[in-house]
């Protein structure tokens, strides 16, 4: 018998009811669920919904929504990945991000099954990096990922992304059409892209049945804010996911960041993730250290003020601030 890891947690960390997981009830509904005794205010400012661990964001042209905080598992080896995902799920994460390239898709799915949390309460993402050599082979390659993550006749993936535009125009088309077919077959609920610039996304109009992509996952943090593609995505209702929000700890001792962390009595990593949330990005912090996994979800007892946000905004270095890559918008 699997013990439900949620049994020892407060209601704040429990999964949302199904109706909040599969429809866009909005942050206000989630907040009302977790704070039934909260009093409403007559002022517009106080009525604005506050971020919480249960906050979700709507996906364009979809009845589904995505948790605002994700858990990344890049470079999480198979023998560690299940444990890390279970730790994350116990801490309240309901969104995990994998990829074919990471070689841990099945471990992500196994963790959900071991957790005892209903599949519909957890948002699972994967990505395809390269085409299979033909439309059918590419489709089968993506279908194999779905089966690895969620075995069974009714298995599905919540979000499937093209990992990179680097394979070229013809291969991007082949991968996108394979993902569209999986959506038609209800094997994938939402589809998107990663590391795509403006030109890559506009090009998709020539062949895509589903346009715009529902998500663009790119590197984002104060030193690499990618403002041009971020503005484009917002204007086209494309949800922006932020990978490397912690800058792989390379900026943990940066003077401005340390000052803000001390001001709020928080770790620098918590400030960076909170910054992403307040920018309306969906951050995907990664760690295999249990204490850090838990700390990276402890983001809702403080808020960065305008001075904090202005200071962090001012750290942008453009493309040279990227530690992986900035998109090409040509």
PDB file of C-alpha atoms in Angstrom:
ATOM      1  CA  UNK A   1       0.000   0.000   0.000  1.00  0.00           C
ATOM      2  CA  UNK A   2       1.349   3.423  -0.982  1.00  0.00           C
ATOM      3  CA  UNK A   3       1.182   5.984   1.787  1.00  0.00           C
ATOM      4  CA  UNK A   4      -0.079   9.305   0.579  1.00  0.00           C
ATOM      5  CA  UNK A   5       2.806  11.754   1.066  1.00  0.00           C
ATOM      6  CA  UNK A   6       0.297  14.575   1.474  1.00  0.00           C
ATOM      7  CA  UNK A   7      -1.046  13.257   4.771  1.00  0.00           C
ATOM      8  CA  UNK A   8       1.371  15.208   6.943  1.00  0.00           C
ATOM      9  CA  UNK A   9       1.066  18.511   5.109  1.00  0.00           C
ATOM     10  CA  UNK A  10      -1.010  21.551   5.836  1.00  0.00           C
ATOM     11  CA  UNK A  11      -3.972  22.337   3.607  1.00  0.00           C
ATOM     12  CA  UNK A  12      -1.806  24.916   1.838  1.00  0.00           C
ATOM     13  CA  UNK A  13       0.232  22.069   0.329  1.00  0.00           C
ATOM     14  CA  UNK A  14      -2.623  19.713  -0.511  1.00  0.00           C
ATOM     15  CA  UNK A  15      -3.604  19.225  -4.184  1.00  0.00           C
ATOM     16  CA  UNK A  16      -6.418  21.324  -5.533  1.00  0.00           C
ATOM     17  CA  UNK A  17      -9.749  19.661  -6.193  1.00  0.00           C
ATOM     18  CA  UNK A  18     -10.115  18.306  -9.710  1.00  0.00           C
ATOM     19  CA  UNK A  19     -12.280  21.156 -10.911  1.00  0.00           C
ATOM     20  CA  UNK A  20      -9.485  23.619 -10.151  1.00  0.00           C
ATOM     21  CA  UNK A  21      -6.866  21.398 -11.771  1.00  0.00           C
ATOM     22  CA  UNK A  22      -8.536  20.989 -15.126  1.00  0.00           C
ATOM     23  CA  UNK A  23     -10.259  24.297 -15.654  1.00  0.00           C
ATOM     24  CA  UNK A  24      -9.065  27.851 -15.367  1.00  0.00           C
ATOM     25  CA  UNK A  25     -10.617  28.945 -12.112  1.00  0.00           C
ATOM     26  CA  UNK A  26      -7.933  31.587 -11.675  1.00  0.00           C
ATOM     27  CA  UNK A  27      -5.773  32.516  -8.759  1.00  0.00           C
ATOM     28  CA  UNK A  28      -8.664  34.071  -6.896  1.00  0.00           C
ATOM     29  CA  UNK A  29     -10.551  30.755  -6.814  1.00  0.00           C
ATOM     30  CA  UNK A  30      -7.466  28.934  -5.574  1.00  0.00           C
ATOM     31  CA  UNK A  31      -6.908  31.512  -2.872  1.00  0.00           C
ATOM     32  CA  UNK A  32     -10.523  31.258  -1.778  1.00  0.00           C
ATOM     33  CA  UNK A  33     -10.208  27.483  -1.554  1.00  0.00           C
ATOM     34  CA  UNK A  34      -7.115  27.601   0.634  1.00  0.00           C
ATOM     35  CA  UNK A  35      -8.311  30.588   2.704  1.00  0.00           C
ATOM     36  CA  UNK A  36     -12.058  30.081   3.211  1.00  0.00           C
ATOM     37  CA  UNK A  37     -12.099  32.389   6.231  1.00  0.00           C
ATOM     38  CA  UNK A  38     -10.321  35.259   4.535  1.00  0.00           C
ATOM     39  CA  UNK A  39     -12.315  38.488   4.533  1.00  0.00           C
ATOM     40  CA  UNK A  40     -12.852  40.442   1.354  1.00  0.00           C
ATOM     41  CA  UNK A  41     -11.881  44.078   1.070  1.00  0.00           C
ATOM     42  CA  UNK A  42     -13.741  46.890  -0.580  1.00  0.00           C
ATOM     43  CA  UNK A  43     -10.592  48.267  -2.157  1.00  0.00           C
ATOM     44  CA  UNK A  44      -9.608  47.152  -5.649  1.00  0.00           C
ATOM     45  CA  UNK A  45      -5.986  46.675  -4.612  1.00  0.00           C
ATOM     46  CA  UNK A  46      -6.843  44.311  -1.788  1.00  0.00           C
ATOM     47  CA  UNK A  47      -9.174  42.346  -4.068  1.00  0.00           C
ATOM     48  CA  UNK A  48      -6.311  41.494  -6.455  1.00  0.00           C
ATOM     49  CA  UNK A  49      -5.556  37.788  -6.130  1.00  0.00           C
ATOM     50  CA  UNK A  50      -2.241  37.000  -4.451  1.00  0.00           C
ATOM     51  CA  UNK A  51       0.173  34.354  -5.603  1.00  0.00           C
ATOM     52  CA  UNK A  52       0.100  31.026  -3.809  1.00  0.00           C
ATOM     53  CA  UNK A  53       1.541  27.579  -4.361  1.00  0.00           C
ATOM     54  CA  UNK A  54      -1.768  26.627  -5.973  1.00  0.00           C
ATOM     55  CA  UNK A  55      -1.779  29.524  -8.452  1.00  0.00           C
ATOM     56  CA  UNK A  56      -2.334  28.609 -12.078  1.00  0.00           C
ATOM     57  CA  UNK A  57      -2.096  30.381 -15.410  1.00  0.00           C
ATOM     58  CA  UNK A  58      -4.442  29.966 -18.363  1.00  0.00           C
ATOM     59  CA  UNK A  59      -3.239  28.365 -21.585  1.00  0.00           C
ATOM     60  CA  UNK A  60      -4.406  29.975 -24.815  1.00  0.00           C
ATOM     61  CA  UNK A  61      -7.240  28.206 -26.648  1.00  0.00           C
ATOM     62  CA  UNK A  62      -7.409  25.528 -23.966  1.00  0.00           C
ATOM     63  CA  UNK A  63      -9.680  24.488 -21.126  1.00  0.00           C
ATOM     64  CA  UNK A  64      -6.582  23.554 -19.114  1.00  0.00           C
ATOM     65  CA  UNK A  65      -4.346  25.656 -16.926  1.00  0.00           C
ATOM     66  CA  UNK A  66      -0.763  25.308 -15.740  1.00  0.00           C
ATOM     67  CA  UNK A  67       0.586  25.621 -12.179  1.00  0.00           C
ATOM     68  CA  UNK A  68       2.588  28.829 -11.868  1.00  0.00           C
ATOM     69  CA  UNK A  69       5.553  27.073 -10.245  1.00  0.00           C
ATOM     70  CA  UNK A  70       7.290  24.123 -11.879  1.00  0.00           C
ATOM     71  CA  UNK A  71      10.020  21.690 -10.874  1.00  0.00           C
ATOM     72  CA  UNK A  72      12.857  21.092 -13.317  1.00  0.00           C
ATOM     73  CA  UNK A  73      14.677  17.754 -13.539  1.00  0.00           C
ATOM     74  CA  UNK A  74      17.435  18.474 -16.068  1.00  0.00           C
ATOM     75  CA  UNK A  75      20.547  16.395 -15.230  1.00  0.00           C
ATOM     76  CA  UNK A  76      18.663  14.538 -12.508  1.00  0.00           C
ATOM     77  CA  UNK A  77      19.933  10.947 -12.934  1.00  0.00           C
ATOM     78  CA  UNK A  78      17.478   8.077 -13.007  1.00  0.00           C
ATOM     79  CA  UNK A  79      18.428   6.732  -9.573  1.00  0.00           C
ATOM     80  CA  UNK A  80      17.875  10.165  -8.005  1.00  0.00           C
ATOM     81  CA  UNK A  81      15.053  11.581 -10.119  1.00  0.00           C
ATOM     82  CA  UNK A  82      12.185   9.599  -8.577  1.00  0.00           C
ATOM     83  CA  UNK A  83      13.257  10.634  -5.069  1.00  0.00           C
ATOM     84  CA  UNK A  84      13.609  14.284  -6.072  1.00  0.00           C
ATOM     85  CA  UNK A  85      10.203  14.330  -7.756  1.00  0.00           C
ATOM     86  CA  UNK A  86       8.600  12.722  -4.703  1.00  0.00           C
ATOM     87  CA  UNK A  87      10.218  15.355  -2.482  1.00  0.00           C
ATOM     88  CA  UNK A  88       8.859  18.061  -4.762  1.00  0.00           C
ATOM     89  CA  UNK A  89       5.369  16.593  -4.778  1.00  0.00           C
ATOM     90  CA  UNK A  90       5.377  16.347  -0.973  1.00  0.00           C
ATOM     91  CA  UNK A  91       6.448  20.006  -0.823  1.00  0.00           C
ATOM     92  CA  UNK A  92       3.420  20.983  -2.908  1.00  0.00           C
ATOM     93  CA  UNK A  93       4.745  21.259  -6.447  1.00  0.00           C
ATOM     94  CA  UNK A  94       2.194  20.116  -9.021  1.00  0.00           C
ATOM     95  CA  UNK A  95       4.201  20.761 -12.188  1.00  0.00           C
ATOM     96  CA  UNK A  96       7.288  18.806 -13.333  1.00  0.00           C
ATOM     97  CA  UNK A  97       9.374  19.481 -16.440  1.00  0.00           C
ATOM     98  CA  UNK A  98      11.295  16.726 -18.261  1.00  0.00           C
ATOM     99  CA  UNK A  99      12.496  16.065 -21.831  1.00  0.00           C
ATOM    100  CA  UNK A 100      13.568  13.220 -24.058  1.00  0.00           C
ATOM    101  CA  UNK A 101      17.090  14.635 -23.862  1.00  0.00           C
ATOM    102  CA  UNK A 102      17.059  14.413 -20.042  1.00  0.00           C
ATOM    103  CA  UNK A 103      16.483  10.625 -20.147  1.00  0.00           C
ATOM    104  CA  UNK A 104      14.244  10.688 -17.079  1.00  0.00           C
ATOM    105  CA  UNK A 105      10.715  10.868 -18.491  1.00  0.00           C
ATOM    106  CA  UNK A 106       9.702   7.479 -17.096  1.00  0.00           C
ATOM    107  CA  UNK A 107      11.112   8.344 -13.669  1.00  0.00           C
ATOM    108  CA  UNK A 108       8.978  11.489 -13.596  1.00  0.00           C
ATOM    109  CA  UNK A 109       5.867   9.427 -14.312  1.00  0.00           C
ATOM    110  CA  UNK A 110       6.857   6.765 -11.796  1.00  0.00           C
ATOM    111  CA  UNK A 111       7.173   9.386  -9.061  1.00  0.00           C
ATOM    112  CA  UNK A 112       3.614  10.558  -9.685  1.00  0.00           C
ATOM    113  CA  UNK A 113       2.333   6.998  -9.469  1.00  0.00           C
ATOM    114  CA  UNK A 114       4.246   6.349  -6.236  1.00  0.00           C
ATOM    115  CA  UNK A 115       3.043   9.614  -4.685  1.00  0.00           C
ATOM    116  CA  UNK A 116      -0.588   8.570  -4.521  1.00  0.00           C
ATOM    117  CA  UNK A 117      -1.615  11.927  -5.997  1.00  0.00           C
ATOM    118  CA  UNK A 118      -4.196  11.582  -8.792  1.00  0.00           C
ATOM    119  CA  UNK A 119      -2.629  11.940 -12.218  1.00  0.00           C
ATOM    120  CA  UNK A 120      -5.036  14.759 -13.095  1.00  0.00           C
ATOM    121  CA  UNK A 121      -3.648  16.829 -10.212  1.00  0.00           C
ATOM    122  CA  UNK A 122      -0.093  16.942 -11.589  1.00  0.00           C
ATOM    123  CA  UNK A 123       0.997  18.833 -14.716  1.00  0.00           C
ATOM    124  CA  UNK A 124       3.708  16.921 -16.622  1.00  0.00           C
ATOM    125  CA  UNK A 125       5.830  18.337 -19.438  1.00  0.00           C
ATOM    126  CA  UNK A 126       8.293  16.799 -21.851  1.00  0.00           C
ATOM    127  CA  UNK A 127      10.113  17.913 -25.011  1.00  0.00           C
ATOM    128  CA  UNK A 128      11.305  16.503 -28.330  1.00  0.00           C
ATOM    129  CA  UNK A 129      14.744  17.687 -29.464  1.00  0.00           C
ATOM    130  CA  UNK A 130      15.074  16.063 -32.889  1.00  0.00           C
ATOM    131  CA  UNK A 131      12.823  14.671 -35.594  1.00  0.00           C
ATOM    132  CA  UNK A 132      12.673  10.938 -36.215  1.00  0.00           C
ATOM    133  CA  UNK A 133      13.476  10.978 -39.931  1.00  0.00           C
ATOM    134  CA  UNK A 134       9.922  10.938 -41.263  1.00  0.00           C
ATOM    135  CA  UNK A 135       6.548  12.278 -40.087  1.00  0.00           C
ATOM    136  CA  UNK A 136       5.463   8.833 -38.873  1.00  0.00           C
ATOM    137  CA  UNK A 137       8.746   8.120 -37.083  1.00  0.00           C
ATOM    138  CA  UNK A 138       8.635  11.508 -35.387  1.00  0.00           C
ATOM    139  CA  UNK A 139       5.050  10.905 -34.290  1.00  0.00           C
ATOM    140  CA  UNK A 140       6.000   7.486 -32.896  1.00  0.00           C
ATOM    141  CA  UNK A 141       9.006   8.964 -31.091  1.00  0.00           C
ATOM    142  CA  UNK A 142       6.736  11.454 -29.320  1.00  0.00           C
ATOM    143  CA  UNK A 143       4.077   8.827 -28.618  1.00  0.00           C
ATOM    144  CA  UNK A 144       6.763   6.679 -26.983  1.00  0.00           C
ATOM    145  CA  UNK A 145       7.410   9.540 -24.549  1.00  0.00           C
ATOM    146  CA  UNK A 146       3.740   9.694 -23.622  1.00  0.00           C
ATOM    147  CA  UNK A 147       3.722   5.951 -22.975  1.00  0.00           C
ATOM    148  CA  UNK A 148       6.894   6.188 -20.876  1.00  0.00           C
ATOM    149  CA  UNK A 149       5.430   8.941 -18.712  1.00  0.00           C
ATOM    150  CA  UNK A 150       1.844   7.758 -18.369  1.00  0.00           C
ATOM    151  CA  UNK A 151       1.411   4.107 -19.422  1.00  0.00           C
ATOM    152  CA  UNK A 152      -2.029   2.852 -20.198  1.00  0.00           C
ATOM    153  CA  UNK A 153      -4.710   3.346 -22.786  1.00  0.00           C
ATOM    154  CA  UNK A 154      -5.758   6.712 -21.378  1.00  0.00           C
ATOM    155  CA  UNK A 155      -2.237   8.007 -20.665  1.00  0.00           C
ATOM    156  CA  UNK A 156      -1.423  11.575 -21.662  1.00  0.00           C
ATOM    157  CA  UNK A 157       1.108  14.379 -21.267  1.00  0.00           C
ATOM    158  CA  UNK A 158      -0.073  17.825 -20.216  1.00  0.00           C
ATOM    159  CA  UNK A 159       2.456  19.769 -22.285  1.00  0.00           C
ATOM    160  CA  UNK A 160       4.794  18.677 -25.087  1.00  0.00           C
ATOM    161  CA  UNK A 161       7.367  21.143 -26.435  1.00  0.00           C
ATOM    162  CA  UNK A 162       9.768  21.289 -29.352  1.00  0.00           C
ATOM    163  CA  UNK A 163      13.000  21.595 -27.371  1.00  0.00           C
ATOM    164  CA  UNK A 164      14.953  23.781 -29.788  1.00  0.00           C
ATOM    165  CA  UNK A 165      14.663  25.436 -33.213  1.00  0.00           C
ATOM    166  CA  UNK A 166      18.177  24.230 -34.126  1.00  0.00           C
ATOM    167  CA  UNK A 167      17.140  21.191 -36.280  1.00  0.00           C
ATOM    168  CA  UNK A 168      15.953  23.607 -38.983  1.00  0.00           C
ATOM    169  CA  UNK A 169      12.712  24.663 -40.611  1.00  0.00           C
ATOM    170  CA  UNK A 170      11.683  21.338 -42.185  1.00  0.00           C
ATOM    171  CA  UNK A 171      12.335  19.356 -39.000  1.00  0.00           C
ATOM    172  CA  UNK A 172      10.512  21.913 -36.868  1.00  0.00           C
ATOM    173  CA  UNK A 173       7.476  21.487 -39.120  1.00  0.00           C
ATOM    174  CA  UNK A 174       7.707  17.710 -38.861  1.00  0.00           C
ATOM    175  CA  UNK A 175       7.880  17.805 -35.055  1.00  0.00           C
ATOM    176  CA  UNK A 176       5.035  20.308 -34.728  1.00  0.00           C
ATOM    177  CA  UNK A 177       2.725  18.299 -36.947  1.00  0.00           C
ATOM    178  CA  UNK A 178       3.497  15.183 -34.893  1.00  0.00           C
ATOM    179  CA  UNK A 179       2.528  17.064 -31.738  1.00  0.00           C
ATOM    180  CA  UNK A 180      -0.672  18.330 -33.355  1.00  0.00           C
ATOM    181  CA  UNK A 181      -1.610  14.745 -34.187  1.00  0.00           C
ATOM    182  CA  UNK A 182      -1.086  13.748 -30.558  1.00  0.00           C
ATOM    183  CA  UNK A 183      -3.384  16.593 -29.487  1.00  0.00           C
ATOM    184  CA  UNK A 184      -6.038  15.338 -31.905  1.00  0.00           C
ATOM    185  CA  UNK A 185      -5.734  11.883 -30.331  1.00  0.00           C
ATOM    186  CA  UNK A 186      -5.973  13.289 -26.768  1.00  0.00           C
ATOM    187  CA  UNK A 187      -2.503  11.960 -25.958  1.00  0.00           C
ATOM    188  CA  UNK A 188      -1.228  15.493 -25.380  1.00  0.00           C
ATOM    189  CA  UNK A 189      -3.285  18.354 -23.970  1.00  0.00           C
ATOM    190  CA  UNK A 190      -1.169  21.384 -24.887  1.00  0.00           C
ATOM    191  CA  UNK A 191       1.837  22.002 -27.128  1.00  0.00           C
ATOM    192  CA  UNK A 192       4.523  24.627 -27.347  1.00  0.00           C
ATOM    193  CA  UNK A 193       8.141  25.413 -28.068  1.00  0.00           C
ATOM    194  CA  UNK A 194      11.395  26.129 -26.278  1.00  0.00           C
ATOM    195  CA  UNK A 195      14.218  28.522 -27.189  1.00  0.00           C
ATOM    196  CA  UNK A 196      12.188  29.870 -30.125  1.00  0.00           C
ATOM    197  CA  UNK A 197      12.646  33.450 -31.273  1.00  0.00           C
ATOM    198  CA  UNK A 198      10.115  35.680 -32.979  1.00  0.00           C
ATOM    199  CA  UNK A 199      11.044  34.541 -36.484  1.00  0.00           C
ATOM    200  CA  UNK A 200      10.714  30.862 -35.568  1.00  0.00           C
ATOM    201  CA  UNK A 201       7.231  31.363 -34.137  1.00  0.00           C
ATOM    202  CA  UNK A 202       6.008  33.534 -37.012  1.00  0.00           C
ATOM    203  CA  UNK A 203       7.238  30.935 -39.511  1.00  0.00           C
ATOM    204  CA  UNK A 204       4.928  28.353 -37.928  1.00  0.00           C
ATOM    205  CA  UNK A 205       1.893  30.207 -39.291  1.00  0.00           C
ATOM    206  CA  UNK A 206       2.674  28.682 -42.696  1.00  0.00           C
ATOM    207  CA  UNK A 207       1.801  25.141 -41.580  1.00  0.00           C
ATOM    208  CA  UNK A 208       0.454  25.066 -38.032  1.00  0.00           C
ATOM    209  CA  UNK A 209      -3.137  24.115 -37.285  1.00  0.00           C
ATOM    210  CA  UNK A 210      -2.504  25.170 -33.691  1.00  0.00           C
ATOM    211  CA  UNK A 211      -1.026  28.666 -33.578  1.00  0.00           C
ATOM    212  CA  UNK A 212       0.317  30.387 -31.613  1.00  0.00           C
ATOM    213  CA  UNK A 213       2.141  27.759 -29.560  1.00  0.00           C
ATOM    214  CA  UNK A 214       0.701  27.763 -26.073  1.00  0.00           C
ATOM    215  CA  UNK A 215       4.094  28.006 -24.331  1.00  0.00           C
ATOM    216  CA  UNK A 216       7.610  29.225 -25.066  1.00  0.00           C
ATOM    217  CA  UNK A 217      10.185  27.993 -22.546  1.00  0.00           C
ATOM    218  CA  UNK A 218      13.327  30.142 -22.531  1.00  0.00           C
ATOM    219  CA  UNK A 219      16.188  31.063 -20.217  1.00  0.00           C
ATOM    220  CA  UNK A 220      15.071  33.915 -17.968  1.00  0.00           C
ATOM    221  CA  UNK A 221      16.517  35.589 -14.883  1.00  0.00           C
ATOM    222  CA  UNK A 222      17.560  39.165 -13.985  1.00  0.00           C
ATOM    223  CA  UNK A 223      20.774  38.981 -16.048  1.00  0.00           C
ATOM    224  CA  UNK A 224      19.059  37.632 -19.187  1.00  0.00           C
ATOM    225  CA  UNK A 225      15.564  39.099 -19.429  1.00  0.00           C
ATOM    226  CA  UNK A 226      15.023  38.647 -23.189  1.00  0.00           C
ATOM    227  CA  UNK A 227      12.579  41.525 -23.309  1.00  0.00           C
ATOM    228  CA  UNK A 228      11.854  41.423 -27.042  1.00  0.00           C
ATOM    229  CA  UNK A 229      10.663  37.801 -27.128  1.00  0.00           C
ATOM    230  CA  UNK A 230       8.908  38.192 -23.780  1.00  0.00           C
ATOM    231  CA  UNK A 231       6.881  41.123 -25.106  1.00  0.00           C
ATOM    232  CA  UNK A 232       6.085  39.226 -28.310  1.00  0.00           C
ATOM    233  CA  UNK A 233       4.852  36.206 -26.348  1.00  0.00           C
ATOM    234  CA  UNK A 234       2.670  38.361 -24.112  1.00  0.00           C
ATOM    235  CA  UNK A 235       1.159  40.114 -27.126  1.00  0.00           C
ATOM    236  CA  UNK A 236       0.302  36.720 -28.636  1.00  0.00           C
ATOM    237  CA  UNK A 237      -0.985  35.062 -25.448  1.00  0.00           C
ATOM    238  CA  UNK A 238       1.949  32.638 -25.267  1.00  0.00           C
ATOM    239  CA  UNK A 239       2.770  31.574 -21.709  1.00  0.00           C
ATOM    240  CA  UNK A 240       6.422  32.192 -20.847  1.00  0.00           C
ATOM    241  CA  UNK A 241       8.287  29.527 -18.903  1.00  0.00           C
ATOM    242  CA  UNK A 242      11.639  30.405 -17.328  1.00  0.00           C
ATOM    243  CA  UNK A 243      14.386  27.813 -17.198  1.00  0.00           C
ATOM    244  CA  UNK A 244      17.594  28.470 -15.243  1.00  0.00           C
ATOM    245  CA  UNK A 245      15.783  30.939 -12.930  1.00  0.00           C
ATOM    246  CA  UNK A 246      18.476  30.289 -10.300  1.00  0.00           C
ATOM    247  CA  UNK A 247      21.294  31.028 -12.792  1.00  0.00           C
ATOM    248  CA  UNK A 248      22.782  27.696 -11.617  1.00  0.00           C
ATOM    249  CA  UNK A 249      23.806  29.493  -8.426  1.00  0.00           C
ATOM    250  CA  UNK A 250      26.345  31.568 -10.358  1.00  0.00           C
ATOM    251  CA  UNK A 251      24.982  34.841  -8.953  1.00  0.00           C
ATOM    252  CA  UNK A 252      24.362  33.771  -5.351  1.00  0.00           C
ATOM    253  CA  UNK A 253      26.816  36.367  -4.037  1.00  0.00           C
ATOM    254  CA  UNK A 254      25.889  39.257  -6.315  1.00  0.00           C
ATOM    255  CA  UNK A 255      25.687  42.366  -4.120  1.00  0.00           C
ATOM    256  CA  UNK A 256      22.241  43.623  -5.156  1.00  0.00           C
ATOM    257  CA  UNK A 257      20.673  40.179  -4.924  1.00  0.00           C
ATOM    258  CA  UNK A 258      22.208  39.498  -1.523  1.00  0.00           C
ATOM    259  CA  UNK A 259      20.914  42.832  -0.253  1.00  0.00           C
ATOM    260  CA  UNK A 260      17.345  42.060  -1.310  1.00  0.00           C
ATOM    261  CA  UNK A 261      17.563  38.575   0.208  1.00  0.00           C
ATOM    262  CA  UNK A 262      18.722  39.988   3.552  1.00  0.00           C
ATOM    263  CA  UNK A 263      15.961  42.591   3.470  1.00  0.00           C
ATOM    264  CA  UNK A 264      13.323  39.839   3.273  1.00  0.00           C
ATOM    265  CA  UNK A 265      15.239  37.256   5.348  1.00  0.00           C
ATOM    266  CA  UNK A 266      15.152  34.851   2.419  1.00  0.00           C
ATOM    267  CA  UNK A 267      17.718  32.900   0.416  1.00  0.00           C
ATOM    268  CA  UNK A 268      18.929  34.435  -2.834  1.00  0.00           C
ATOM    269  CA  UNK A 269      17.344  31.551  -4.753  1.00  0.00           C
ATOM    270  CA  UNK A 270      13.952  32.304  -3.251  1.00  0.00           C
ATOM    271  CA  UNK A 271      14.268  35.926  -4.352  1.00  0.00           C
ATOM    272  CA  UNK A 272      15.114  34.884  -7.915  1.00  0.00           C
ATOM    273  CA  UNK A 273      12.152  32.536  -8.182  1.00  0.00           C
ATOM    274  CA  UNK A 274       9.810  35.082  -6.619  1.00  0.00           C
ATOM    275  CA  UNK A 275      11.074  37.628  -9.160  1.00  0.00           C
ATOM    276  CA  UNK A 276      10.048  35.292 -11.988  1.00  0.00           C
ATOM    277  CA  UNK A 277       6.594  34.808 -10.511  1.00  0.00           C
ATOM    278  CA  UNK A 278       6.040  38.553 -10.185  1.00  0.00           C
ATOM    279  CA  UNK A 279       7.140  39.000 -13.809  1.00  0.00           C
ATOM    280  CA  UNK A 280       4.356  36.557 -14.810  1.00  0.00           C
ATOM    281  CA  UNK A 281       6.884  33.949 -15.913  1.00  0.00           C
ATOM    282  CA  UNK A 282       6.511  30.292 -14.942  1.00  0.00           C
ATOM    283  CA  UNK A 283       9.824  29.407 -13.239  1.00  0.00           C
ATOM    284  CA  UNK A 284      11.269  25.887 -13.328  1.00  0.00           C
ATOM    285  CA  UNK A 285      13.834  25.725 -10.502  1.00  0.00           C
ATOM    286  CA  UNK A 286      15.902  22.554 -10.376  1.00  0.00           C
ATOM    287  CA  UNK A 287      17.578  20.806  -7.454  1.00  0.00           C
ATOM    288  CA  UNK A 288      18.186  17.293  -6.184  1.00  0.00           C
ATOM    289  CA  UNK A 289      18.819  18.507  -2.617  1.00  0.00           C
ATOM    290  CA  UNK A 290      15.644  17.951  -0.544  1.00  0.00           C
ATOM    291  CA  UNK A 291      16.061  21.060   1.602  1.00  0.00           C
ATOM    292  CA  UNK A 292      16.527  23.263  -1.450  1.00  0.00           C
ATOM    293  CA  UNK A 293      13.589  21.669  -3.262  1.00  0.00           C
ATOM    294  CA  UNK A 294      11.417  22.593  -0.279  1.00  0.00           C
ATOM    295  CA  UNK A 295      12.889  26.090   0.086  1.00  0.00           C
ATOM    296  CA  UNK A 296      12.322  26.809  -3.597  1.00  0.00           C
ATOM    297  CA  UNK A 297       8.595  26.339  -3.038  1.00  0.00           C
ATOM    298  CA  UNK A 298       8.521  28.551   0.073  1.00  0.00           C
ATOM    299  CA  UNK A 299       7.862  31.760  -1.846  1.00  0.00           C
ATOM    300  CA  UNK A 300       4.516  33.032  -0.678  1.00  0.00           C
ATOM    301  CA  UNK A 301       5.163  34.611   2.709  1.00  0.00           C
ATOM    302  CA  UNK A 302       6.880  37.624   1.192  1.00  0.00           C
ATOM    303  CA  UNK A 303       6.601  39.911  -1.815  1.00  0.00           C
ATOM    304  CA  UNK A 304       9.232  41.905  -3.664  1.00  0.00           C
ATOM    305  CA  UNK A 305       8.378  45.605  -3.612  1.00  0.00           C
ATOM    306  CA  UNK A 306       8.765  48.004  -6.521  1.00  0.00           C
ATOM    307  CA  UNK A 307      12.274  49.015  -5.449  1.00  0.00           C
ATOM    308  CA  UNK A 308      13.323  45.352  -5.392  1.00  0.00           C
ATOM    309  CA  UNK A 309      11.862  44.707  -8.839  1.00  0.00           C
ATOM    310  CA  UNK A 310      13.475  47.845 -10.270  1.00  0.00           C
ATOM    311  CA  UNK A 311      16.851  46.830  -8.882  1.00  0.00           C
ATOM    312  CA  UNK A 312      16.610  43.336 -10.339  1.00  0.00           C
ATOM    313  CA  UNK A 313      15.309  44.670 -13.656  1.00  0.00           C
ATOM    314  CA  UNK A 314      18.404  46.857 -13.799  1.00  0.00           C
ATOM    315  CA  UNK A 315      20.756  43.860 -13.783  1.00  0.00           C
ATOM    316  CA  UNK A 316      19.882  42.818 -17.343  1.00  0.00           C
ATOM    317  CA  UNK A 317      22.968  42.190 -19.495  1.00  0.00           C
ATOM    318  CA  UNK A 318      21.130  41.169 -22.638  1.00  0.00           C
ATOM    319  CA  UNK A 319      22.337  38.056 -24.514  1.00  0.00           C
ATOM    320  CA  UNK A 320      25.741  38.100 -22.811  1.00  0.00           C
ATOM    321  CA  UNK A 321      23.957  37.474 -19.506  1.00  0.00           C
ATOM    322  CA  UNK A 322      22.742  34.066 -20.698  1.00  0.00           C
ATOM    323  CA  UNK A 323      24.366  30.964 -19.233  1.00  0.00           C
ATOM    324  CA  UNK A 324      22.757  28.587 -21.765  1.00  0.00           C
ATOM    325  CA  UNK A 325      21.397  30.658 -24.635  1.00  0.00           C
ATOM    326  CA  UNK A 326      19.379  33.670 -25.592  1.00  0.00           C
ATOM    327  CA  UNK A 327      16.902  33.213 -28.424  1.00  0.00           C
ATOM    328  CA  UNK A 328      17.530  34.591 -31.897  1.00  0.00           C
ATOM    329  CA  UNK A 329      14.695  36.878 -32.975  1.00  0.00           C
ATOM    330  CA  UNK A 330      15.649  37.262 -36.666  1.00  0.00           C
TER     331      UNK A 330
END
